[in-house]
Amino acid sequence: MVYLDGAFVDASDARVSVADRGFLFADGVYEVVRVYDGRMVFLEEHLERLRRGLSELTIDWDGAGGLETIARRLLAENGLERSDATLYVQVTRGAPRRRSHTFPEGVRPTVYAAAQAYPRHAAERYRDGVGALLVDDQRWKRRDIKSIALLPNVLANQRAHENGAFEALFVEGGCLLEGSHSNLFAVEDGVAITHPTTTEILPGITRAVVLGLAADVGVEVREEPIPADRLGAFSELFLTGTTTEVMPVTRVDGAPVGDGRPGPVARALQAAYLAHAGVREEDAGRTSAA
Ligand code: PDD
């Protein structure tokens, strides 16, 4: 059961027009919200980012406030009230009669929401770390908008996957910006560094939560660009994201990061993040995803 334009319908019956500007132009934004044991986390923050993206694209839709009720019904209808899951929400500029680059007038945005089971990643990934692959950043210049135009992200992620790595790290202007679907932190001299929230990266909700928790665990943080040529000097790298949580990166392009094992900063923030999100750590990998 999914939600589409005001109705709850069977996923196989859900139909979007071929004239939809999401389909024709990738003219829309999306959010992915994490659900632990049926409980949505950081929903307000995601809704706020959604509102901001819509406003940046001047898509006129004021229904974000109703999404919590829709999400609860989706979780219930799909038997996910006690599951680890994700909630996906997408809003596009809608389906005008004519295809034209110019914004249509009087067209209702298309609103789609779905919930799906999303077990946490295998415990070993969090415990032992994962590999990452460096890729040249070929995205547009407004990465702060969570646009549905994800082709460069998808291509980068696929390359990482085919190379046995968990994530692709976008490199631009000699800096490590973020992953294809996660933000990046580097640790040097015990200080956790992450790219500032410019238009070059997505202002991740998980990133913000982790930054807010750092002081509690005695970790100093700095929001500044991460020079790619300092890779050899970093004792740790880790990713943050809704589906990724706090994930240590222990290899980049096959070479070890630091001593090749997850470090104390990533481990401390991992524990703090899970505690803050109300996740019991012993559940990690209980029903692990592929
Ligand atoms: N990805 N950077 C990019 C490019 C992302 O796509 C994401 C999220 C993040 C992390 O943001 P957050 O902490 O708000 O999830 C950073 C989502 C989960 C996705 O596309 O699946």
mmCIF file of C-alpha atoms in Angstrom, residues 16-132:
data_model
loop_
_atom_site.group_PDB
_atom_site.id
_atom_site.type_symbol
_atom_site.label_atom_id
_atom_site.label_comp_id
_atom_site.label_asym_id
_atom_site.label_seq_id
_atom_site.Cartn_x
_atom_site.Cartn_y
_atom_site.Cartn_z
ATOM 1 C CA VAL A 16 1.748 8.498 -12.310
ATOM 2 C CA SER A 17 1.153 10.376 -15.552
ATOM 3 C CA VAL A 18 3.796 10.183 -18.308
ATOM 4 C CA ALA A 19 3.478 13.993 -18.367
ATOM 5 C CA ASP A 20 4.714 14.218 -14.776
ATOM 6 C CA ARG A 21 7.621 16.627 -14.552
ATOM 7 C CA GLY A 22 9.352 14.261 -12.168
ATOM 8 C CA PHE A 23 9.420 11.692 -14.989
ATOM 9 C CA LEU A 24 10.310 14.165 -17.757
ATOM 10 C CA PHE A 25 12.654 16.600 -15.966
ATOM 11 C CA ALA A 26 13.473 15.098 -12.538
ATOM 12 C CA ASP A 27 11.641 18.222 -11.360
ATOM 13 C CA GLY A 28 11.085 17.322 -7.721
ATOM 14 C CA VAL A 29 12.500 16.634 -4.285
ATOM 15 C CA TYR A 30 12.432 13.695 -1.894
ATOM 16 C CA GLU A 31 13.160 12.599 1.653
ATOM 17 C CA VAL A 32 14.077 9.308 3.280
ATOM 18 C CA VAL A 33 13.094 9.029 6.955
ATOM 19 C CA ARG A 34 14.326 6.201 9.164
ATOM 20 C CA VAL A 35 11.962 4.065 11.166
ATOM 21 C CA TYR A 36 13.217 1.952 14.078
ATOM 22 C CA ASP A 37 10.832 -0.576 15.547
ATOM 23 C CA GLY A 38 7.949 1.319 13.942
ATOM 24 C CA ARG A 39 9.127 4.689 15.313
ATOM 25 C CA MET A 40 10.064 7.501 12.915
ATOM 26 C CA VAL A 41 13.199 9.396 13.928
ATOM 27 C CA PHE A 42 14.052 13.044 13.183
ATOM 28 C CA LEU A 43 10.827 13.444 11.158
ATOM 29 C CA GLU A 44 10.524 17.185 11.858
ATOM 30 C CA GLU A 45 14.046 17.821 10.566
ATOM 31 C CA HIS A 46 13.295 15.903 7.347
ATOM 32 C CA LEU A 47 10.037 17.795 6.843
ATOM 33 C CA GLU A 48 11.855 21.079 7.329
ATOM 34 C CA ARG A 49 14.442 20.141 4.675
ATOM 35 C CA LEU A 50 11.598 19.081 2.358
ATOM 36 C CA ARG A 51 9.876 22.451 2.822
ATOM 37 C CA ARG A 52 13.117 24.252 2.118
ATOM 38 C CA GLY A 53 13.781 22.240 -1.068
ATOM 39 C CA LEU A 54 10.249 22.894 -2.331
ATOM 40 C CA SER A 55 10.675 26.569 -1.632
ATOM 41 C CA GLU A 56 14.048 26.680 -3.452
ATOM 42 C CA LEU A 57 12.418 25.065 -6.504
ATOM 43 C CA THR A 58 9.237 27.172 -6.066
ATOM 44 C CA ILE A 59 7.051 24.075 -6.004
ATOM 45 C CA ASP A 60 3.906 25.239 -4.296
ATOM 46 C CA TRP A 61 2.857 22.520 -1.839
ATOM 47 C CA ASP A 62 1.995 23.029 1.791
ATOM 48 C CA GLY A 63 1.101 19.475 2.794
ATOM 49 C CA ALA A 64 4.263 18.597 4.717
ATOM 50 C CA GLY A 65 2.384 18.967 7.999
ATOM 51 C CA GLY A 66 0.061 16.119 6.996
ATOM 52 C CA LEU A 67 2.826 13.660 6.232
ATOM 53 C CA GLU A 68 3.153 12.270 9.743
ATOM 54 C CA THR A 69 -0.427 10.977 9.666
ATOM 55 C CA ILE A 70 0.091 9.571 6.171
ATOM 56 C CA ALA A 71 3.331 7.902 7.282
ATOM 57 C CA ARG A 72 1.691 6.285 10.307
ATOM 58 C CA ARG A 73 -1.047 4.838 8.151
ATOM 59 C CA LEU A 74 1.516 3.538 5.631
ATOM 60 C CA LEU A 75 3.440 1.800 8.405
ATOM 61 C CA ALA A 76 0.235 0.276 9.766
ATOM 62 C CA GLU A 77 -1.191 -0.793 6.388
ATOM 63 C CA ASN A 78 2.092 -2.467 5.494
ATOM 64 C CA GLY A 79 2.474 -4.318 8.790
ATOM 65 C CA LEU A 80 5.552 -2.281 9.770
ATOM 66 C CA GLU A 81 4.377 -0.993 13.179
ATOM 67 C CA ARG A 82 7.175 -2.939 14.910
ATOM 68 C CA SER A 83 9.715 -3.014 12.080
ATOM 69 C CA ASP A 84 12.905 -1.296 11.033
ATOM 70 C CA ALA A 85 11.862 0.528 7.886
ATOM 71 C CA THR A 86 12.229 3.619 5.739
ATOM 72 C CA LEU A 87 9.613 6.146 4.763
ATOM 73 C CA TYR A 88 10.106 7.627 1.285
ATOM 74 C CA VAL A 89 8.402 10.882 0.285
ATOM 75 C CA GLN A 90 8.603 12.520 -3.133
ATOM 76 C CA VAL A 91 6.979 15.715 -4.388
ATOM 77 C CA THR A 92 7.222 16.758 -8.041
ATOM 78 C CA ARG A 93 5.941 19.823 -9.889
ATOM 79 C CA GLY A 94 3.068 17.717 -11.255
ATOM 80 C CA ALA A 95 1.758 16.765 -14.679
ATOM 81 C CA PRO A 96 0.806 19.666 -16.969
ATOM 82 C CA ARG A 97 -0.864 18.981 -20.326
ATOM 83 C CA ARG A 98 2.104 20.130 -22.396
ATOM 84 C CA ARG A 99 5.779 19.373 -21.948
ATOM 85 C CA SER A 100 7.526 22.715 -21.633
ATOM 86 C CA HIS A 101 10.622 23.909 -19.805
ATOM 87 C CA THR A 102 8.595 26.789 -18.380
ATOM 88 C CA PHE A 103 6.832 26.169 -15.063
ATOM 89 C CA PRO A 104 3.161 25.316 -15.621
ATOM 90 C CA GLU A 105 0.456 27.316 -13.899
ATOM 91 C CA GLY A 106 -2.348 25.848 -11.839
ATOM 92 C CA VAL A 107 -0.892 22.338 -11.821
ATOM 93 C CA ARG A 108 -1.125 20.294 -8.631
ATOM 94 C CA PRO A 109 2.180 18.790 -7.432
ATOM 95 C CA THR A 110 2.380 14.999 -7.443
ATOM 96 C CA VAL A 111 2.879 13.605 -3.942
ATOM 97 C CA TYR A 112 4.045 10.050 -3.393
ATOM 98 C CA ALA A 113 4.909 8.320 -0.130
ATOM 99 C CA ALA A 114 5.796 4.716 0.647
ATOM 100 C CA ALA A 115 7.107 2.714 3.576
ATOM 101 C CA GLN A 116 9.289 -0.333 3.154
ATOM 102 C CA ALA A 117 11.043 -2.709 5.496
ATOM 103 C CA TYR A 118 14.671 -1.653 5.891
ATOM 104 C CA PRO A 119 16.661 -3.858 8.249
ATOM 105 C CA ARG A 120 19.839 -2.336 9.653
ATOM 106 C CA HIS A 121 23.093 -3.118 7.834
ATOM 107 C CA ALA A 122 25.007 -6.176 9.006
ATOM 108 C CA ALA A 123 26.674 -5.652 12.389
ATOM 109 C CA GLU A 124 30.118 -6.459 10.937
ATOM 110 C CA ARG A 125 29.976 -3.367 8.740
ATOM 111 C CA TYR A 126 29.569 -1.149 11.781
ATOM 112 C CA ARG A 127 32.101 -3.115 13.793
ATOM 113 C CA ASP A 128 34.820 -3.640 11.159
ATOM 114 C CA GLY A 129 34.204 -0.742 8.770
ATOM 115 C CA VAL A 130 33.594 -0.644 5.029
ATOM 116 C CA GLY A 131 35.479 0.294 1.874
ATOM 117 C CA ALA A 132 34.971 3.450 -0.189
#
